[in-house]
């Protein structure tokens, strides 16, 4: 069933588990995400990063598949950085939007997020914003202590914008880490005490199972995944190639999707979202 993010993240907050948000970009990966969720009886967030596919075309495929799913599925725009991205996602039937203005000033971030929240809420669409900035893993050593979320600002930001969930910068990073992830759990704990809405962690790939489970204990409810799923798909295809000297593209794609799906299922167990629906 097609739902917005508020419905599943508030249940996760109440019961103390995390929900994976997986980047998908075409019919095969959308189906792999939904299949993993159905196998594990887990809610899931199907997230489109706009550089990976056309927003309108993605919605045409994802929305009907999500609606037919046996479990709650959110169709979510990941890192919508332009106003037009939000408009396209609404037109395409997405149930959730991330409005990423984390590189703008606090005031500008509040202003732009609030404008989108107003129209999104009138359509029952949930909104995620980011405060502080989660950077790139390749620059981790130089940037890991830059742009961490400020607790007082986070409280003000949520009040001023009425967002449904907030992505925080507490030491994770997008893509593969150059270095060892160092999470600021004290900061996360403080943020969870002061911010009333569910918290979101970007850059979960490569962060480590123990760190992710601890982050969930301290209030993270949505965990963004791409690189680990991508690499698991690639590894599954390579292993299948080595074993059987594959001769068709068709079966190789199946191996990749199986690897991607199984890794996502693994995270559903780890995050505690499995067997919830
Ligand atoms: Zn992100």
mmCIF file of N, CA, C and O in Angstrom, residues 127-168:
data_model
loop_
_atom_site.group_PDB
_atom_site.id
_atom_site.type_symbol
_atom_site.label_atom_id
_atom_site.label_comp_id
_atom_site.label_asym_id
_atom_site.label_seq_id
_atom_site.Cartn_x
_atom_site.Cartn_y
_atom_site.Cartn_z
ATOM 1 N N UNK A 127 7.194 15.705 4.438
ATOM 2 C CA UNK A 127 8.403 16.446 4.042
ATOM 3 C C UNK A 127 9.552 16.181 5.030
ATOM 4 O O UNK A 127 9.366 16.249 6.241
ATOM 5 N N UNK A 128 10.718 15.895 4.450
ATOM 6 C CA UNK A 128 11.959 15.761 5.220
ATOM 7 C C UNK A 128 12.869 16.926 4.838
ATOM 8 O O UNK A 128 12.930 17.309 3.667
ATOM 9 N N UNK A 129 13.558 17.487 5.817
ATOM 10 C CA UNK A 129 14.561 18.508 5.506
ATOM 11 C C UNK A 129 15.864 18.113 6.198
ATOM 12 O O UNK A 129 15.894 17.174 7.003
ATOM 13 N N UNK A 130 16.936 18.822 5.862
ATOM 14 C CA UNK A 130 18.239 18.521 6.471
ATOM 15 C C UNK A 130 18.799 19.777 7.114
ATOM 16 O O UNK A 130 18.790 20.853 6.514
ATOM 17 N N UNK A 131 19.300 19.609 8.324
ATOM 18 C CA UNK A 131 19.934 20.740 9.003
ATOM 19 C C UNK A 131 21.329 20.324 9.450
ATOM 20 O O UNK A 131 21.490 19.255 10.036
ATOM 21 N N UNK A 132 22.311 21.192 9.197
ATOM 22 C CA UNK A 132 23.687 20.740 9.224
ATOM 23 C C UNK A 132 23.898 20.163 7.835
ATOM 24 O O UNK A 132 23.006 20.222 6.987
ATOM 25 N N UNK A 133 25.037 19.573 7.560
ATOM 26 C CA UNK A 133 25.233 19.029 6.211
ATOM 27 C C UNK A 133 26.021 17.722 6.239
ATOM 28 O O UNK A 133 27.111 17.669 6.800
ATOM 29 N N UNK A 134 25.402 16.677 5.629
ATOM 30 C CA UNK A 134 26.094 15.388 5.504
ATOM 31 C C UNK A 134 26.882 15.419 4.198
ATOM 32 O O UNK A 134 26.307 15.563 3.123
ATOM 33 N N UNK A 135 28.199 15.302 4.290
ATOM 34 C CA UNK A 135 29.047 15.456 3.113
ATOM 35 C C UNK A 135 29.357 14.154 2.396
ATOM 36 O O UNK A 135 28.626 13.163 2.530
ATOM 37 N N UNK A 136 30.441 14.183 1.627
ATOM 38 C CA UNK A 136 30.832 13.023 0.815
ATOM 39 C C UNK A 136 31.883 12.188 1.547
ATOM 40 O O UNK A 136 32.843 12.738 2.105
ATOM 41 N N UNK A 137 31.723 10.862 1.462
ATOM 42 C CA UNK A 137 32.657 9.940 2.115
ATOM 43 C C UNK A 137 34.082 10.080 1.631
ATOM 44 O O UNK A 137 35.033 9.919 2.399
ATOM 45 N N UNK A 138 34.232 10.424 0.345
ATOM 46 C CA UNK A 138 35.581 10.559 -0.222
ATOM 47 C C UNK A 138 36.352 11.713 0.427
ATOM 48 O O UNK A 138 37.570 11.748 0.395
ATOM 49 N N UNK A 139 35.607 12.664 1.026
ATOM 50 C CA UNK A 139 36.258 13.817 1.682
ATOM 51 C C UNK A 139 36.157 13.699 3.205
ATOM 52 O O UNK A 139 36.261 14.692 3.925
ATOM 53 N N UNK A 140 35.922 12.465 3.687
ATOM 54 C CA UNK A 140 35.562 12.290 5.101
ATOM 55 C C UNK A 140 36.597 12.846 6.077
ATOM 56 O O UNK A 140 36.235 13.546 7.029
ATOM 57 N N UNK A 141 37.851 12.533 5.852
ATOM 58 C CA UNK A 141 38.872 12.970 6.812
ATOM 59 C C UNK A 141 38.896 14.498 6.965
ATOM 60 O O UNK A 141 39.067 15.008 8.067
ATOM 61 N N UNK A 142 38.694 15.212 5.885
ATOM 62 C CA UNK A 142 38.739 16.691 5.948
ATOM 63 C C UNK A 142 37.432 17.288 6.474
ATOM 64 O O UNK A 142 37.436 18.360 7.069
ATOM 65 N N UNK A 143 36.308 16.598 6.236
ATOM 66 C CA UNK A 143 35.019 17.256 6.498
ATOM 67 C C UNK A 143 34.232 16.648 7.658
ATOM 68 O O UNK A 143 33.146 17.128 7.977
ATOM 69 N N UNK A 144 34.769 15.592 8.296
ATOM 70 C CA UNK A 144 33.923 14.844 9.243
ATOM 71 C C UNK A 144 33.404 15.675 10.423
ATOM 72 O O UNK A 144 32.356 15.347 10.980
ATOM 73 N N UNK A 145 34.118 16.713 10.815
ATOM 74 C CA UNK A 145 33.639 17.524 11.944
ATOM 75 C C UNK A 145 33.049 18.868 11.511
ATOM 76 O O UNK A 145 32.803 19.747 12.324
ATOM 77 N N UNK A 146 32.820 18.995 10.218
ATOM 78 C CA UNK A 146 32.250 20.244 9.689
ATOM 79 C C UNK A 146 30.757 20.042 9.426
ATOM 80 O O UNK A 146 30.358 18.995 8.911
ATOM 81 N N UNK A 147 29.971 21.046 9.758
ATOM 82 C CA UNK A 147 28.551 20.995 9.411
ATOM 83 C C UNK A 147 27.702 20.102 10.292
ATOM 84 O O UNK A 147 26.613 19.682 9.887
ATOM 85 N N UNK A 148 28.173 19.788 11.503
ATOM 86 C CA UNK A 148 27.343 18.989 12.412
ATOM 87 C C UNK A 148 26.101 19.792 12.812
ATOM 88 O O UNK A 148 26.140 21.027 12.883
ATOM 89 N N UNK A 149 25.007 19.096 13.070
ATOM 90 C CA UNK A 149 23.747 19.778 13.398
ATOM 91 C C UNK A 149 23.822 20.404 14.784
ATOM 92 O O UNK A 149 24.287 19.770 15.734
ATOM 93 N N UNK A 150 23.322 21.632 14.893
ATOM 94 C CA UNK A 150 23.272 22.346 16.167
ATOM 95 C C UNK A 150 21.908 22.077 16.815
ATOM 96 O O UNK A 150 20.875 22.216 16.173
ATOM 97 N N UNK A 151 21.910 21.691 18.092
ATOM 98 C CA UNK A 151 20.649 21.268 18.739
ATOM 99 C C UNK A 151 19.618 22.398 18.849
ATOM 100 O O UNK A 151 18.444 22.185 18.575
ATOM 101 N N UNK A 152 20.060 23.578 19.252
ATOM 102 C CA UNK A 152 19.106 24.688 19.407
ATOM 103 C C UNK A 152 18.500 25.086 18.060
ATOM 104 O O UNK A 152 17.303 25.351 17.945
ATOM 105 N N UNK A 153 19.373 25.108 17.031
ATOM 106 C CA UNK A 153 18.878 25.423 15.688
ATOM 107 C C UNK A 153 17.883 24.372 15.220
ATOM 108 O O UNK A 153 16.886 24.686 14.571
ATOM 109 N N UNK A 154 18.166 23.110 15.543
ATOM 110 C CA UNK A 154 17.284 22.017 15.110
ATOM 111 C C UNK A 154 15.891 22.183 15.703
ATOM 112 O O UNK A 154 14.875 22.008 15.019
ATOM 113 N N UNK A 155 15.851 22.553 16.965
ATOM 114 C CA UNK A 155 14.556 22.748 17.636
ATOM 115 C C UNK A 155 13.780 23.883 16.959
ATOM 116 O O UNK A 155 12.604 23.744 16.621
ATOM 117 N N UNK A 156 14.477 24.995 16.739
ATOM 118 C CA UNK A 156 13.847 26.162 16.103
ATOM 119 C C UNK A 156 13.388 25.826 14.688
ATOM 120 O O UNK A 156 12.325 26.241 14.235
ATOM 121 N N UNK A 157 14.241 25.096 13.975
ATOM 122 C CA UNK A 157 13.963 24.755 12.576
ATOM 123 C C UNK A 157 12.671 23.946 12.444
ATOM 124 O O UNK A 157 11.820 24.233 11.590
ATOM 125 N N UNK A 158 12.519 22.965 13.294
ATOM 126 C CA UNK A 158 11.328 22.103 13.217
ATOM 127 C C UNK A 158 10.071 22.905 13.566
ATOM 128 O O UNK A 158 9.041 22.785 12.900
ATOM 129 N N UNK A 159 10.177 23.748 14.568
ATOM 130 C CA UNK A 159 9.027 24.595 14.942
ATOM 131 C C UNK A 159 8.645 25.533 13.804
ATOM 132 O O UNK A 159 7.479 25.705 13.487
ATOM 133 N N UNK A 160 9.662 26.118 13.180
ATOM 134 C CA UNK A 160 9.397 27.137 12.163
ATOM 135 C C UNK A 160 8.907 26.543 10.847
ATOM 136 O O UNK A 160 8.178 27.195 10.102
ATOM 137 N N UNK A 161 9.316 25.326 10.534
ATOM 138 C CA UNK A 161 8.989 24.758 9.218
ATOM 139 C C UNK A 161 7.835 23.755 9.239
ATOM 140 O O UNK A 161 7.220 23.506 8.211
ATOM 141 N N UNK A 162 7.604 23.112 10.389
ATOM 142 C CA UNK A 162 6.586 22.057 10.504
ATOM 143 C C UNK A 162 6.950 20.812 9.670
ATOM 144 O O UNK A 162 6.066 20.100 9.186
ATOM 145 N N UNK A 163 8.238 20.544 9.499
ATOM 146 C CA UNK A 163 8.650 19.330 8.774
ATOM 147 C C UNK A 163 8.246 18.078 9.550
ATOM 148 O O UNK A 163 8.095 18.112 10.771
ATOM 149 N N UNK A 164 8.140 16.965 8.817
ATOM 150 C CA UNK A 164 7.693 15.705 9.425
ATOM 151 C C UNK A 164 8.847 14.872 9.965
ATOM 152 O O UNK A 164 8.650 14.005 10.812
ATOM 153 N N UNK A 165 10.049 15.087 9.445
ATOM 154 C CA UNK A 165 11.231 14.400 9.972
ATOM 155 C C UNK A 165 12.454 15.224 9.590
ATOM 156 O O UNK A 165 12.397 16.025 8.653
ATOM 157 N N UNK A 166 13.534 15.022 10.332
ATOM 158 C CA UNK A 166 14.712 15.870 10.134
ATOM 159 C C UNK A 166 15.988 15.033 9.967
ATOM 160 O O UNK A 166 16.306 14.206 10.818
ATOM 161 N N UNK A 167 16.681 15.280 8.842
ATOM 162 C CA UNK A 167 17.983 14.636 8.625
ATOM 163 C C UNK A 167 19.034 15.431 9.386
ATOM 164 O O UNK A 167 19.110 16.651 9.252
ATOM 165 N N UNK A 168 19.830 14.706 10.185
ATOM 166 C CA UNK A 168 20.834 15.376 11.019
ATOM 167 C C UNK A 168 22.244 14.929 10.612
ATOM 168 O O UNK A 168 22.435 13.820 10.110
#
